[in-house]
Each structure stands twice: as C-alpha cells, then as structure tokens.
Amino acid sequence: MQLNPHQEQVANHVRGRILTLAARASGKTRTLTERTGRLIRGAGVSPANILCLTFTNKARDQMQGRLADAFGAAADKVFISNFHGLCGTVLRRMGAPLGYSVRMTVCDADDQLDLIMQVARKRGMEPTKPRRASLR
C-alpha cells in the first residue's frame, strides 16, 4: 500500500496508542488499516488486542472489509467501531449498575419522532409528521 511520509509515520508506530487527526479524504482509514495490518504481521500483536475507532460507519465498514480481505478470520477479532458504537457497546455490557439493559438502543431525533408517531397511532390518534424547520 502506497502511503505518504506522514501516513508511513502513523502506520509504523507499533508501540502504544496513536491519535490520527487529518482532513476529510486524506487517507486516514487507509493509514489506520495499514497500521493494524503491521501490528498483526510485523509486531505480532494479537488481533483481539486491537481497538480501531473511527468517526463514521462508512470508515468502520471500509476498515473491516480491507482487514477481512488481508487477514480473513483473524480480522473478525479486531474490535472496529465508531465512537457512538463503542459507547453503546460499553453501556450494554457494563451499564446494568446505571439501569441500562443489554437490549438498550440509542434513538436519534428521527427515531424519537417515529416512536411518538407509533404510540399515537396505537392509541387511536391520527398524527401527522411535523415539517422540519428550514434554516434561513
């Protein structure tokens, strides 16, 4: 994989964690995928000991696909997630003392509106979806 000097520096960092911040479409996902591969191949790190965090579902899916292509079943042991997904996982696994169920889900604004509409229909109401306010 062809990386620029800054990307090579990140990909070659195999001792300890690293935070990579860069502009959109600058190759962060490719760089982190390559670094993960180097950790597994060159540094002998167990895939089960690797956590990859991204900002988007798209980047997460790309990393999973690229690692699966390169490492097959071993890639399934790498924990790859976006920040929201990781937080949800932590709350499901460890949130019982806080009152969270393992079946907990996170609802965004659209999900909340859909739930309110469902409840209203079940109660015999005929709700209409509010129009979104436009920014001017």
Coordinates of N, CA and C in Angstrom, one line a residue:
M1 N 0.9 -1.2 0.0 CA 0.0 0.0 0.0 C 0.9 1.2 0.0
Q2 N 0.6 2.2 -0.9 CA 1.4 3.4 -1.0 C 0.9 4.4 0.0
L3 N 1.8 4.9 0.9 CA 1.5 5.9 1.9 C 2.5 7.0 1.7
N4 N 2.0 8.2 2.1 CA 2.9 9.4 2.1 C 3.8 9.4 3.4
P5 N 4.8 10.2 3.5 CA 5.6 10.2 4.7 C 4.9 10.3 6.1
H6 N 3.9 11.1 6.1 CA 3.1 11.3 7.4 C 2.3 10.0 7.7
Q7 N 1.7 9.5 6.6 CA 1.0 8.2 6.8 C 1.9 7.1 7.2
E8 N 3.1 7.0 6.6 CA 4.1 6.0 7.0 C 4.4 6.1 8.5
Q9 N 4.6 7.3 8.9 CA 4.9 7.5 10.3 C 3.9 6.9 11.3
V10 N 2.6 7.2 10.9 CA 1.5 6.6 11.7 C 1.5 5.1 11.6
A11 N 1.6 4.6 10.3 CA 1.5 3.1 10.1 C 2.6 2.4 10.8
N12 N 3.8 3.0 10.9 CA 5.0 2.4 11.5 C 5.0 2.5 13.1
H13 N 4.1 3.2 13.6 CA 4.0 3.4 15.1 C 3.4 2.1 15.7
V14 N 4.2 1.2 16.2 CA 3.6 0.0 16.7 C 3.7 -0.2 18.2
R15 N 4.2 0.7 18.9 CA 4.3 0.7 20.4 C 3.3 1.7 21.0
G16 N 2.3 1.2 21.6 CA 1.3 2.1 22.2 C 0.3 2.7 21.3
R17 N -0.6 3.5 21.8 CA -1.7 4.0 21.0 C -1.2 5.3 20.2
I18 N -2.1 5.6 19.3 CA -1.8 6.8 18.5 C -3.1 7.5 18.1
L19 N -3.2 8.8 18.1 CA -4.3 9.5 17.7 C -4.0 10.1 16.3
T20 N -4.8 9.9 15.3 CA -4.6 10.4 14.0 C -5.7 11.4 13.6
L21 N -5.3 12.6 13.4 CA -6.3 13.6 13.0 C -5.8 14.2 11.7
A22 N -6.7 14.2 10.7 CA -6.4 14.7 9.4 C -7.7 15.1 8.7
A23 N -7.6 15.9 7.6 CA -8.8 16.3 6.9 C -9.5 15.2 6.2
R24 N -10.7 15.5 5.9 CA -11.6 14.5 5.2 C -10.9 14.1 3.9
A25 N -11.0 12.8 3.6 CA -10.5 12.2 2.3 C -8.9 12.3 2.2
S26 N -8.3 12.3 3.4 CA -6.8 12.4 3.4 C -6.1 11.0 3.5
G27 N -6.9 10.0 3.7 CA -6.3 8.6 3.7 C -6.2 8.1 5.2
K28 N -7.0 8.7 6.1 CA -6.9 8.2 7.5 C -7.3 6.7 7.6
T29 N -8.4 6.3 6.9 CA -8.9 4.9 7.0 C -7.8 4.0 6.4
R30 N -7.3 4.3 5.3 CA -6.3 3.5 4.7 C -5.0 3.4 5.6
T31 N -4.6 4.5 6.2 CA -3.5 4.5 7.0 C -3.7 3.7 8.3
L32 N -4.9 3.8 8.9 CA -5.1 3.0 10.1 C -5.3 1.5 9.8
T33 N -5.8 1.2 8.6 CA -6.0 -0.2 8.2 C -4.6 -0.7 8.0
E34 N -3.7 0.0 7.4 CA -2.3 -0.5 7.2 C -1.6 -0.6 8.5
R35 N -1.8 0.3 9.4 CA -1.1 0.2 10.7 C -1.6 -1.0 11.5
T36 N -2.9 -1.3 11.4 CA -3.5 -2.5 12.0 C -2.8 -3.8 11.4
G37 N -2.7 -3.8 10.1 CA -2.0 -4.9 9.5 C -0.6 -5.1 9.9
R38 N 0.1 -4.0 10.1 CA 1.5 -4.0 10.5 C 1.6 -4.5 12.0
L39 N 0.6 -4.1 12.8 CA 0.6 -4.6 14.2 C 0.5 -6.1 14.2
I40 N -0.4 -6.6 13.4 CA -0.7 -8.1 13.3 C 0.5 -8.8 12.7
R41 N 0.9 -8.4 11.5 CA 2.0 -9.1 10.8 C 3.4 -8.9 11.4
G42 N 3.8 -7.6 11.6 CA 5.1 -7.3 12.0 C 5.4 -7.3 13.5
A43 N 4.5 -6.8 14.2 CA 4.7 -6.6 15.7 C 4.2 -7.8 16.5
G44 N 3.5 -8.7 15.8 CA 3.0 -9.9 16.5 C 1.9 -9.6 17.5
V45 N 1.1 -8.5 17.3 CA 0.0 -8.2 18.2 C -1.2 -9.1 17.9
S46 N -1.8 -9.6 18.9 CA -3.0 -10.4 18.7 C -4.1 -9.5 18.2
P47 N -4.8 -9.9 17.1 CA -5.9 -9.1 16.6 C -7.0 -8.8 17.7
A48 N -7.1 -9.7 18.7 CA -8.1 -9.5 19.8 C -7.7 -8.4 20.7
N49 N -6.4 -7.9 20.6 CA -5.9 -6.8 21.5 C -5.9 -5.5 20.7
I50 N -6.5 -5.4 19.6 CA -6.5 -4.1 18.8 C -7.9 -3.5 18.8
L51 N -7.9 -2.2 19.1 CA -9.2 -1.4 19.0 C -9.0 -0.3 18.0
C52 N -9.8 -0.3 17.0 CA -9.8 0.7 15.9 C -11.1 1.6 16.1
L53 N -10.9 2.9 16.3 CA -12.1 3.8 16.4 C -12.0 4.8 15.2
T54 N -13.2 4.9 14.6 CA -13.4 5.9 13.5 C -14.5 6.8 13.9
F55 N -14.8 7.8 13.0 CA -15.9 8.7 13.3 C -17.2 8.2 12.6
T56 N -17.0 7.5 11.5 CA -18.2 7.1 10.7 C -18.4 5.7 10.5
N57 N -19.6 5.3 10.2 CA -19.9 3.9 9.9 C -19.2 3.5 8.6
K58 N -19.2 4.4 7.6 CA -18.5 4.1 6.3 C -17.1 3.8 6.5
A59 N -16.3 4.5 7.3 CA -14.9 4.2 7.6 C -14.8 2.9 8.3
R60 N -15.7 2.7 9.3 CA -15.6 1.4 10.0 C -15.8 0.2 9.1
D61 N -16.8 0.3 8.2 CA -17.1 -0.8 7.2 C -15.9 -1.0 6.2
Q62 N -15.3 0.1 5.8 CA -14.1 0.0 4.9 C -13.0 -0.7 5.6
M63 N -12.7 -0.3 6.9 CA -11.6 -1.0 7.6 C -11.9 -2.4 7.8
Q64 N -13.1 -2.8 8.2 CA -13.5 -4.2 8.3 C -13.3 -5.0 7.0
G65 N -13.7 -4.4 5.9 CA -13.6 -5.1 4.6 C -12.2 -5.3 4.2
R66 N -11.4 -4.2 4.4 CA -10.0 -4.3 4.0 C -9.2 -5.3 4.8
L67 N -9.5 -5.3 6.2 CA -8.8 -6.2 7.0 C -9.2 -7.7 6.8
A68 N -10.5 -7.9 6.5 CA -11.0 -9.2 6.1 C -10.4 -9.7 4.9
D69 N -10.2 -8.8 3.9 CA -9.5 -9.2 2.6 C -8.1 -9.6 2.9
A70 N -7.4 -8.9 3.8 CA -6.0 -9.2 4.1 C -5.7 -10.3 5.1
F71 N -6.6 -10.5 6.0 CA -6.4 -11.4 7.1 C -7.4 -12.5 7.4
G72 N -8.5 -12.4 6.6 CA -9.5 -13.4 6.7 C -10.2 -13.4 8.1
A73 N -10.3 -14.6 8.7 CA -11.0 -14.8 10.0 C -10.3 -14.0 11.1
A74 N -9.0 -13.8 11.1 CA -8.3 -13.0 12.1 C -8.8 -11.6 12.2
A75 N -9.3 -11.0 11.1 CA -9.8 -9.7 11.1 C -11.0 -9.6 12.0
D76 N -11.8 -10.6 12.1 CA -13.0 -10.6 13.0 C -12.7 -10.4 14.4
K77 N -11.5 -10.6 14.8 CA -11.1 -10.5 16.2 C -10.7 -9.0 16.6
V78 N -10.4 -8.2 15.6 CA -10.1 -6.8 15.8 C -11.4 -6.1 16.1
F79 N -11.4 -5.3 17.2 CA -12.6 -4.5 17.5 C -12.6 -3.2 16.8
I80 N -13.4 -3.1 15.7 CA -13.5 -1.9 14.9 C -14.9 -1.3 15.1
S81 N -14.9 0.0 15.5 CA -16.2 0.6 15.7 C -16.0 2.1 15.5
N82 N -17.2 2.8 15.4 CA -17.1 4.3 15.5 C -17.4 4.6 17.0
F83 N -17.2 5.9 17.3 CA -17.3 6.3 18.7 C -18.7 6.0 19.3
H84 N -19.7 6.3 18.5 CA -21.1 6.1 19.1 C -21.3 4.6 19.3
G85 N -20.8 3.8 18.4 CA -21.0 2.3 18.5 C -20.3 1.8 19.8
L86 N -19.0 2.3 20.0 CA -18.3 1.9 21.2 C -19.0 2.2 22.4
C87 N -19.5 3.4 22.5 CA -20.2 3.9 23.7 C -21.5 3.0 24.0
G88 N -22.2 2.7 22.9 CA -23.3 1.8 23.0 C -23.0 0.4 23.5
T89 N -21.9 -0.1 23.0 CA -21.4 -1.4 23.4 C -21.0 -1.4 24.9
V90 N -20.3 -0.3 25.3 CA -19.9 -0.2 26.7 C -21.1 -0.2 27.6
L91 N -22.1 0.6 27.3 CA -23.3 0.8 28.1 C -24.1 -0.5 28.1
R92 N -24.2 -1.3 27.0 CA -24.9 -2.6 27.0 C -24.2 -3.6 27.9
R93 N -22.8 -3.6 27.8 CA -22.1 -4.6 28.6 C -21.9 -4.3 30.0
M94 N -21.8 -3.0 30.3 CA -21.4 -2.6 31.7 C -22.4 -1.6 32.3
G95 N -23.5 -1.3 31.7 CA -24.4 -0.3 32.1 C -25.5 -0.8 33.1
A96 N -25.5 -2.1 33.5 CA -26.5 -2.5 34.4 C -26.6 -1.8 35.7
P97 N -25.4 -1.4 36.3 CA -25.5 -0.7 37.6 C -26.1 0.7 37.4
L98 N -26.1 1.2 36.2 CA -26.7 2.5 35.9 C -28.2 2.4 35.4
G99 N -28.7 1.1 35.3 CA -30.0 0.9 34.9 C -30.2 0.6 33.4
Y100 N -29.1 0.4 32.7 CA -29.2 0.2 31.3 C -29.3 -1.3 31.0
S101 N -30.2 -1.7 30.1 CA -30.4 -3.1 29.7 C -29.4 -3.5 28.6
V102 N -29.1 -4.8 28.4 CA -28.3 -5.2 27.3 C -29.0 -5.0 26.0
R103 N -30.3 -4.8 26.1 CA -31.1 -4.5 24.8 C -31.3 -3.1 24.5
M104 N -30.6 -2.2 25.3 CA -30.7 -0.8 25.1 C -30.3 -0.4 23.7
T105 N -31.1 0.6 23.2 CA -30.8 1.2 21.9 C -30.7 2.7 22.0
V106 N -30.0 3.3 21.2 CA -29.9 4.8 21.2 C -30.8 5.3 20.1
C107 N -31.6 6.3 20.4 CA -32.6 6.8 19.4 C -32.1 8.3 19.1
D108 N -32.0 8.5 17.8 CA -31.7 9.9 17.4 C -33.1 10.6 17.2
A109 N -33.0 11.8 16.8 CA -34.2 12.7 16.7 C -35.3 12.0 15.8
D110 N -34.9 11.5 14.7 CA -35.8 10.8 13.8 C -36.5 9.6 14.4
D111 N -35.6 8.8 15.1 CA -36.1 7.6 15.8 C -37.2 8.0 16.9
Q112 N -36.9 9.1 17.6 CA -37.8 9.5 18.7 C -39.1 9.9 18.1
L113 N -39.1 10.6 17.0 CA -40.3 11.1 16.3 C -41.1 9.9 15.8
D114 N -40.4 8.9 15.2 CA -41.1 7.7 14.8 C -41.8 7.0 15.9
L115 N -41.1 6.9 17.1 CA -41.7 6.2 18.2 C -42.9 6.9 18.7
I116 N -42.9 8.2 18.8 CA -44.0 9.0 19.2 C -45.2 8.8 18.3
M117 N -44.9 8.8 17.0 CA -46.0 8.5 16.0 C -46.6 7.1 16.1
Q118 N -45.8 6.1 16.4 CA -46.3 4.8 16.6 C -47.2 4.7 17.8
V119 N -46.7 5.3 18.9 CA -47.5 5.3 20.1 C -48.9 6.0 19.9
A120 N -48.8 7.1 19.2 CA -50.1 7.9 18.9 C -51.0 7.0 18.1
R121 N -50.5 6.4 17.1 CA -51.4 5.5 16.2 C -52.0 4.4 17.0
K122 N -51.2 3.7 17.9 CA -51.7 2.6 18.8 C -52.8 3.1 19.7
R123 N -52.8 4.4 20.0 CA -53.8 5.0 20.9 C -55.0 5.5 20.2
G124 N -55.0 5.2 18.9 CA -56.2 5.6 18.1 C -56.1 7.0 17.5
M125 N -55.0 7.7 17.6 CA -54.8 9.0 17.1 C -54.4 9.0 15.7
E126 N -54.6 10.0 15.0 CA -54.1 10.1 13.6 C -53.1 11.3 13.5
P127 N -51.9 11.0 13.9 CA -50.9 12.1 13.9 C -50.3 12.4 12.5
T128 N -49.9 13.6 12.4 CA -49.2 13.9 11.1 C -47.8 14.3 11.5
K129 N -46.8 14.0 10.7 CA -45.5 14.3 11.0 C -45.2 15.8 10.8
P130 N -44.6 16.4 11.8 CA -44.3 17.8 11.7 C -43.3 18.1 10.6
R131 N -43.4 19.2 10.0 CA -42.4 19.6 8.9 C -41.2 20.1 9.6
R132 N -40.1 19.8 9.0 CA -38.8 20.3 9.5 C -38.7 21.8 9.3
A133 N -38.1 22.4 10.3 CA -37.9 23.8 10.2 C -36.7 24.0 9.3
S134 N -36.7 24.9 8.3 CA -35.6 25.1 7.4 C -34.7 26.3 8.0
L135 N -33.4 26.1 7.8 CA -32.5 27.2 8.2 C -32.5 28.3 7.2
R136 N -32.6 29.5 7.7 CA -32.6 30.7 6.7 C -31.4 31.5 7.0

